[in-house]
Each structure stands twice: as structure tokens, then as C-alpha cells.
XYZ file of N, CA and C in Angstrom:
357
model
N 96.821 -8.443 -66.500
C 96.342 -9.463 -65.599
C 95.724 -8.769 -64.396
N 94.685 -9.341 -63.863
C 94.059 -8.728 -62.701
C 94.804 -9.120 -61.441
N 94.321 -8.655 -60.289
C 95.032 -8.878 -59.040
C 94.775 -10.248 -58.427
N 93.862 -11.032 -58.973
C 93.615 -12.368 -58.444
C 94.750 -13.293 -58.850
N 95.170 -14.131 -57.933
C 96.239 -15.085 -58.238
C 95.653 -16.288 -58.953
N 96.334 -16.701 -60.009
C 95.921 -17.873 -60.771
C 96.946 -18.954 -60.509
N 96.497 -20.135 -60.149
C 97.404 -21.218 -59.808
C 97.530 -22.196 -60.964
N 98.484 -21.947 -61.860
C 98.774 -22.890 -62.938
C 99.848 -23.843 -62.446
N 99.700 -25.091 -62.748
C 100.718 -26.071 -62.401
C 101.795 -26.067 -63.479
N 103.065 -26.120 -63.095
C 104.123 -26.160 -64.100
C 103.959 -27.353 -65.027
N 104.013 -27.095 -66.350
C 103.840 -28.154 -67.332
C 104.893 -28.108 -68.425
N 105.715 -27.102 -68.430
C 106.682 -26.972 -69.511
C 107.881 -27.879 -69.285
N 108.281 -28.581 -70.327
C 109.516 -29.346 -70.252
C 110.657 -28.534 -70.845
N 110.340 -27.631 -71.743
C 111.323 -26.691 -72.264
C 110.602 -25.368 -72.495
N 111.363 -24.297 -72.478
C 110.766 -22.974 -72.613
C 110.689 -22.608 -74.096
N 109.467 -22.392 -74.574
C 109.208 -22.003 -75.960
C 108.920 -20.505 -76.043
N 108.935 -19.827 -74.904
C 108.546 -18.421 -74.842
C 109.631 -17.525 -75.425
N 109.184 -16.456 -76.074
C 110.102 -15.453 -76.610
C 109.575 -14.060 -76.294
N 110.475 -13.103 -76.335
C 110.144 -11.697 -76.182
C 110.464 -11.025 -77.512
N 109.502 -10.308 -78.056
C 109.699 -9.600 -79.319
C 109.623 -8.107 -79.022
N 110.570 -7.365 -79.564
C 110.640 -5.924 -79.354
C 110.352 -5.206 -80.661
N 109.558 -4.163 -80.576
C 109.351 -3.265 -81.708
C 109.007 -1.895 -81.152
N 109.062 -0.876 -81.984
C 108.729 0.495 -81.589
C 107.712 1.062 -82.560
N 106.812 1.882 -82.047
C 105.803 2.553 -82.870
C 105.923 4.061 -82.682
N 105.474 4.845 -83.669
C 105.659 6.293 -83.609
C 104.667 7.042 -82.712
N 103.599 6.384 -82.263
C 102.611 7.075 -81.430
C 101.944 6.094 -80.470
N 101.365 6.639 -79.420
C 100.612 5.819 -78.464
C 99.458 5.121 -79.174
N 98.768 5.847 -80.030
C 97.610 5.275 -80.733
C 98.021 4.109 -81.626
N 99.100 4.265 -82.392
C 99.522 3.164 -83.268
C 100.039 1.985 -82.455
N 100.676 2.250 -81.318
C 101.149 1.175 -80.444
C 99.965 0.396 -79.872
N 98.951 1.113 -79.397
C 97.768 0.449 -78.842
C 97.020 -0.342 -79.907
N 96.908 0.207 -81.093
C 96.195 -0.475 -82.173
C 96.897 -1.783 -82.539
N 98.217 -1.738 -82.708
C 98.953 -2.953 -83.054
C 98.889 -3.964 -81.914
N 99.091 -3.512 -80.684
C 99.056 -4.419 -79.536
C 97.698 -5.110 -79.427
N 96.634 -4.359 -79.563
C 95.287 -4.932 -79.472
C 95.076 -5.993 -80.544
N 95.482 -5.691 -81.761
C 95.304 -6.639 -82.866
C 96.097 -7.928 -82.621
N 97.338 -7.812 -82.176
C 98.170 -8.997 -81.950
C 97.615 -9.880 -80.838
N 97.122 -9.256 -79.773
C 96.529 -10.039 -78.676
C 95.205 -10.646 -79.119
N 94.363 -9.868 -79.806
C 93.075 -10.388 -80.278
C 93.249 -11.578 -81.211
N 94.304 -11.546 -82.029
C 94.561 -12.639 -82.967
C 95.342 -13.790 -82.325
N 95.578 -13.686 -81.005
C 96.310 -14.702 -80.243
C 97.718 -14.934 -80.780
N 98.298 -13.885 -81.315
C 99.693 -13.946 -81.734
C 100.622 -13.610 -80.576
N 100.058 -13.046 -79.520
C 100.807 -12.715 -78.314
C 99.897 -12.899 -77.114
N 100.497 -13.286 -75.999
C 99.729 -13.439 -74.765
C 99.575 -12.102 -74.050
N 100.604 -11.280 -74.130
C 100.615 -10.014 -73.400
C 101.571 -9.062 -74.102
N 101.198 -7.800 -74.140
C 102.079 -6.780 -74.714
C 102.101 -5.590 -73.769
N 103.296 -5.168 -73.408
C 103.468 -3.958 -72.614
C 103.845 -2.822 -73.550
N 103.121 -1.721 -73.445
C 103.465 -0.501 -74.176
C 104.176 0.396 -73.173
N 105.430 0.668 -73.443
C 106.233 1.445 -72.507
C 106.085 2.939 -72.765
N 106.600 3.717 -71.836
C 106.589 5.171 -71.968
C 107.397 5.576 -73.195
N 107.066 6.703 -73.787
C 107.810 7.123 -74.970
C 109.295 7.305 -74.653
N 110.106 7.023 -75.652
C 111.549 7.181 -75.524
C 112.070 7.906 -76.759
N 113.285 8.378 -76.660
C 113.931 9.012 -77.801
C 114.859 8.004 -78.452
N 114.693 7.795 -79.742
C 115.573 6.920 -80.514
C 116.438 7.779 -81.420
N 117.719 7.462 -81.461
C 118.663 8.149 -82.341
C 119.303 7.077 -83.205
N 119.242 7.267 -84.526
C 119.673 6.209 -85.436
C 120.070 6.795 -86.790
N 120.821 6.010 -87.546
C 121.150 6.384 -88.926
C 120.069 5.854 -89.847
N 119.618 6.686 -90.767
C 118.637 6.259 -91.762
C 118.903 7.016 -93.048
N 119.175 6.296 -94.098
C 119.404 6.848 -95.433
C 120.453 7.965 -95.415
N 121.570 7.677 -94.735
C 122.701 8.595 -94.718
C 122.612 9.747 -93.739
N 121.545 9.827 -92.980
C 121.357 10.918 -92.021
C 121.194 10.357 -90.611
N 121.586 11.145 -89.626
C 121.303 10.797 -88.239
C 119.926 11.344 -87.906
N 119.056 10.470 -87.474
C 117.663 10.827 -87.170
C 117.411 10.754 -85.668
N 116.401 11.450 -85.237
C 115.950 11.430 -83.844
C 114.426 11.355 -83.891
N 113.858 10.425 -83.101
C 112.399 10.266 -83.106
C 111.917 9.851 -81.724
N 110.713 10.260 -81.397
C 110.044 9.760 -80.202
C 109.295 8.499 -80.600
N 109.514 7.426 -79.838
C 108.879 6.151 -80.152
C 108.313 5.517 -78.891
N 107.363 4.599 -79.103
C 106.724 3.864 -78.026
C 107.135 2.398 -78.139
N 108.011 1.924 -77.237
C 108.460 0.530 -77.300
C 107.354 -0.441 -76.880
N 107.308 -1.568 -77.569
C 106.404 -2.665 -77.213
C 107.231 -3.866 -76.792
N 106.859 -4.478 -75.668
C 107.423 -5.746 -75.215
C 106.349 -6.793 -75.456
N 106.576 -7.652 -76.427
C 105.573 -8.621 -76.870
C 105.974 -10.000 -76.378
N 105.127 -10.622 -75.558
C 105.398 -11.968 -75.055
C 104.586 -12.976 -75.852
N 105.287 -13.947 -76.442
C 104.647 -14.949 -77.282
C 105.484 -16.222 -77.256
N 105.232 -17.105 -78.220
C 105.996 -18.349 -78.314
C 106.714 -18.422 -79.656
N 107.735 -19.253 -79.691
C 108.474 -19.469 -80.936
C 107.533 -19.960 -82.035
N 106.573 -20.790 -81.667
C 105.629 -21.341 -82.648
C 104.789 -20.254 -83.317
N 104.558 -19.130 -82.646
C 103.730 -18.046 -83.190
C 104.556 -16.943 -83.846
N 105.897 -17.055 -83.778
C 106.739 -15.950 -84.227
C 106.540 -15.592 -85.700
N 106.543 -16.547 -86.586
C 106.441 -16.234 -88.025
C 105.160 -15.459 -88.328
N 104.040 -15.902 -87.769
C 102.767 -15.209 -87.992
C 102.782 -13.824 -87.342
N 103.393 -13.720 -86.164
C 103.508 -12.434 -85.475
C 104.336 -11.456 -86.307
N 105.468 -11.914 -86.810
C 106.323 -11.048 -87.620
C 105.574 -10.536 -88.856
N 104.860 -11.420 -89.529
C 104.079 -11.002 -90.704
C 103.016 -9.975 -90.332
N 102.354 -10.181 -89.198
C 101.321 -9.238 -88.757
C 101.929 -7.873 -88.442
N 103.088 -7.865 -87.796
C 103.751 -6.590 -87.507
C 104.129 -5.896 -88.812
N 104.730 -6.631 -89.737
C 105.117 -6.036 -91.021
C 103.919 -5.491 -91.786
N 102.804 -6.190 -91.716
C 101.588 -5.777 -92.424
C 101.016 -4.487 -91.831
N 101.081 -4.334 -90.515
C 100.416 -3.213 -89.830
C 101.340 -2.051 -89.480
N 102.630 -2.280 -89.457
C 103.570 -1.267 -88.966
C 103.700 -0.116 -89.962
N 103.702 1.126 -89.484
C 103.791 2.263 -90.401
C 105.200 2.534 -90.941
N 106.231 1.941 -90.346
C 107.597 2.201 -90.807
C 107.939 1.354 -92.023
N 108.782 1.905 -92.875
C 109.296 1.176 -94.038
C 110.123 -0.030 -93.591
N 110.928 0.155 -92.542
C 111.768 -0.913 -92.005
C 111.632 -0.927 -90.483
N 110.613 -1.615 -89.954
C 110.415 -1.611 -88.504
C 111.443 -2.476 -87.784
N 111.781 -2.048 -86.589
C 112.596 -2.892 -85.713
C 111.721 -4.058 -85.253
N 112.174 -5.265 -85.504
C 111.521 -6.459 -84.965
C 112.654 -7.351 -84.472
N 112.801 -7.427 -83.166
C 113.869 -8.222 -82.552
C 113.225 -9.297 -81.692
N 113.719 -10.501 -81.837
C 113.178 -11.666 -81.136
C 114.255 -12.182 -80.186
N 113.919 -12.294 -78.905
C 114.862 -12.727 -77.877
C 114.281 -13.950 -77.177
N 115.029 -15.049 -77.101
C 114.499 -16.217 -76.398
C 114.394 -15.943 -74.897
N 113.354 -16.458 -74.298
C 113.194 -16.413 -72.844
C 113.697 -17.759 -72.334
N 114.763 -17.740 -71.574
C 115.387 -18.991 -71.141
C 114.901 -19.472 -69.784
N 114.092 -18.688 -69.129
C 113.554 -19.093 -67.840
C 112.549 -18.078 -67.361
N 111.901 -18.411 -66.262
C 110.910 -17.523 -65.682
C 109.980 -18.309 -64.781
N 109.028 -17.637 -64.209
C 108.050 -18.289 -63.346
C 107.289 -19.317 -64.173
N 107.372 -20.598 -63.836
C 106.720 -21.627 -64.652
C 105.230 -21.378 -64.883
N 104.516 -20.940 -63.873
C 103.080 -20.698 -64.042
C 102.834 -19.597 -65.078
N 103.658 -18.542 -65.061
C 103.510 -17.467 -66.043
C 103.837 -17.968 -67.443
N 104.904 -18.732 -67.580
C 105.285 -19.259 -68.890
C 104.227 -20.212 -69.429
N 103.605 -20.993 -68.562
C 102.501 -21.862 -68.993
C 101.329 -21.022 -69.489
N 101.000 -19.968 -68.750
C 99.917 -19.077 -69.160
C 100.238 -18.448 -70.514
N 101.467 -17.944 -70.667
C 101.895 -17.326 -71.921
C 101.730 -18.301 -73.082
N 102.166 -19.533 -72.895
C 102.060 -20.546 -73.949
C 100.602 -20.833 -74.278
N 99.783 -20.992 -73.252
C 98.358 -21.279 -73.449
C 97.665 -20.142 -74.201
N 97.948 -18.911 -73.840
C 97.270 -17.760 -74.434
C 97.781 -17.411 -75.830
N 98.906 -17.955 -76.231
C 99.461 -17.667 -77.558
C 99.030 -18.680 -78.606
N 98.199 -19.636 -78.229
C 97.714 -20.623 -79.198
C 96.338 -20.232 -79.696
N 96.054 -20.584 -80.949
C 94.735 -20.293 -81.514
C 93.761 -21.385 -81.150
């Protein structure tokens, strides 16, 4: 979002917004997936965070990997299509896809998020 303030009037009667979390193995793959999801209006905004170290069990071994977390803001109505798009594009055999309901927030931002997540 740019630095200009946008004045949206609160219109939500209930919050349909969700936060979806996933990780990608590189900055390039994170940017590619984020761009595609926003372009397809499956998400209003995606933050690509700084790389982190993930430690996890996989196929009987303890693994360590550098990953780029994505914070994906969208709506419950777009979740199924978003999940399919992530599964289709994600390079991992079993990607982390976690969906967390957003129970509140700045009404103007939530209205913008809802508006931008519709086709």
C-alpha cells in the first residue's frame, strides 16, 4: 500500500478475513507465488518475510531448511481456490498451509481486504 490514506467506511457485519501461512524455499519462489496469488485476486496482500530456519521431522529424519514465510491475507470465500493454487504451484511435496481466522482489525483495512480478494 502506498503512503496515501484511503478512507473506507466500515461495512462489515462479520469478519470473513483469514490469514494463511506457508513457507517457500527461496526468495524467488516466494515472490513468484505471491505475485500469482495477488494477480489472480486470491489474496489482497501477501507479506514475504525474512528467511528463517525451520527444523522439522520428515520421513524419519530431523531436517533443517532455510525458508521464506508468507503471510497471505484473504477471505474465507477465497480459501478453497487459494489452497488449490498453492498446492499447484508449491515446490514441496507436502507444503505447510495453515489458515487462521482474523477475528478483528481495523474495519477500513478489513473492508479493503475483502474488496480486493473478490474476482
